[in-house]
Amino acid sequence: MLFIYVSAVSLIKTKKGILNIKVGEYTFYQKAGNYKKSKKRWCCTQNKYCKALLHTVDNKIVSFCNEHNHERK
């Protein structure tokens, strides 16, 4: 099993009241279509073609790909 240390993870609310996950300098939105399931997929908010994503199960991060293909905004 591989463990990755992430310095800061927080749940934030946007101006529209939508929950996002902030990991370090990047934020992730919950992918549409899985709001009622316990397993959720979260994608980078900065670029729709970004490969970075994370999965949560019961509000715990179970997998995380931090491979962004863009600069931070």
PDB file of C-alpha atoms in Angstrom, residues 6-60:
ATOM      1  CA  VAL A   6      -0.670  15.849   1.364  1.00  0.00           C
ATOM      2  CA  SER A   7       0.067  19.012   3.305  1.00  0.00           C
ATOM      3  CA  ALA A   8      -3.374  20.619   3.454  1.00  0.00           C
ATOM      4  CA  VAL A   9      -6.785  19.232   2.546  1.00  0.00           C
ATOM      5  CA  SER A  10      -9.957  21.162   3.238  1.00  0.00           C
ATOM      6  CA  LEU A  11     -13.577  21.251   2.173  1.00  0.00           C
ATOM      7  CA  ILE A  12     -14.550  24.695   0.899  1.00  0.00           C
ATOM      8  CA  LYS A  13     -17.802  26.224  -0.289  1.00  0.00           C
ATOM      9  CA  THR A  14     -17.906  28.325  -3.468  1.00  0.00           C
ATOM     10  CA  LYS A  15     -19.834  31.587  -3.836  1.00  0.00           C
ATOM     11  CA  LYS A  16     -22.654  29.528  -5.381  1.00  0.00           C
ATOM     12  CA  GLY A  17     -22.741  27.225  -2.339  1.00  0.00           C
ATOM     13  CA  ILE A  18     -21.105  24.239  -4.060  1.00  0.00           C
ATOM     14  CA  LEU A  19     -18.640  22.135  -2.059  1.00  0.00           C
ATOM     15  CA  ASN A  20     -15.118  21.727  -3.423  1.00  0.00           C
ATOM     16  CA  ILE A  21     -12.038  20.026  -2.023  1.00  0.00           C
ATOM     17  CA  LYS A  22      -8.881  22.103  -1.743  1.00  0.00           C
ATOM     18  CA  VAL A  23      -5.596  20.192  -1.803  1.00  0.00           C
ATOM     19  CA  GLY A  24      -2.614  22.487  -1.428  1.00  0.00           C
ATOM     20  CA  GLU A  25      -2.955  25.183  -4.107  1.00  0.00           C
ATOM     21  CA  TYR A  26      -5.518  23.337  -6.256  1.00  0.00           C
ATOM     22  CA  THR A  27      -9.276  22.872  -5.924  1.00  0.00           C
ATOM     23  CA  PHE A  28     -11.405  19.973  -7.129  1.00  0.00           C
ATOM     24  CA  TYR A  29     -15.126  19.829  -7.947  1.00  0.00           C
ATOM     25  CA  GLN A  30     -17.379  16.812  -7.582  1.00  0.00           C
ATOM     26  CA  LYS A  31     -18.003  15.197 -10.953  1.00  0.00           C
ATOM     27  CA  ALA A  32     -21.685  15.248 -11.949  1.00  0.00           C
ATOM     28  CA  GLY A  33     -23.700  12.056 -11.756  1.00  0.00           C
ATOM     29  CA  ASN A  34     -22.389  10.624  -8.494  1.00  0.00           C
ATOM     30  CA  TYR A  35     -23.900  12.876  -5.833  1.00  0.00           C
ATOM     31  CA  LYS A  36     -25.866  10.143  -4.014  1.00  0.00           C
ATOM     32  CA  LYS A  37     -23.238   7.394  -4.094  1.00  0.00           C
ATOM     33  CA  SER A  38     -20.681   6.899  -1.334  1.00  0.00           C
ATOM     34  CA  LYS A  39     -17.813   6.824  -3.879  1.00  0.00           C
ATOM     35  CA  LYS A  40     -17.254  10.215  -5.494  1.00  0.00           C
ATOM     36  CA  ARG A  41     -14.899  11.453  -8.207  1.00  0.00           C
ATOM     37  CA  TRP A  42     -13.419  14.946  -7.954  1.00  0.00           C
ATOM     38  CA  CYS A  43     -11.762  16.787 -10.877  1.00  0.00           C
ATOM     39  CA  CYS A  44      -9.520  19.847 -11.055  1.00  0.00           C
ATOM     40  CA  THR A  45     -11.479  23.111 -11.272  1.00  0.00           C
ATOM     41  CA  GLN A  46      -8.855  25.032 -13.255  1.00  0.00           C
ATOM     42  CA  ASN A  47      -8.782  23.104 -16.527  1.00  0.00           C
ATOM     43  CA  LYS A  48     -11.402  20.683 -17.846  1.00  0.00           C
ATOM     44  CA  TYR A  49      -8.690  18.651 -19.612  1.00  0.00           C
ATOM     45  CA  CYS A  50      -6.509  18.331 -16.499  1.00  0.00           C
ATOM     46  CA  LYS A  51      -5.581  14.765 -15.528  1.00  0.00           C
ATOM     47  CA  ALA A  52      -5.526  15.484 -11.790  1.00  0.00           C
ATOM     48  CA  LEU A  53      -8.367  13.874  -9.854  1.00  0.00           C
ATOM     49  CA  LEU A  54      -9.196  12.235  -6.586  1.00  0.00           C
ATOM     50  CA  HIS A  55     -11.706   9.687  -5.348  1.00  0.00           C
ATOM     51  CA  THR A  56     -13.451   9.680  -1.999  1.00  0.00           C
ATOM     52  CA  VAL A  57     -15.425   6.937  -0.288  1.00  0.00           C
ATOM     53  CA  ASP A  58     -17.563   8.000   2.661  1.00  0.00           C
ATOM     54  CA  ASN A  59     -15.779  11.385   2.683  1.00  0.00           C
ATOM     55  CA  LYS A  60     -12.267   9.883   2.909  1.00  0.00           C
TER      56      LYS A  60
END
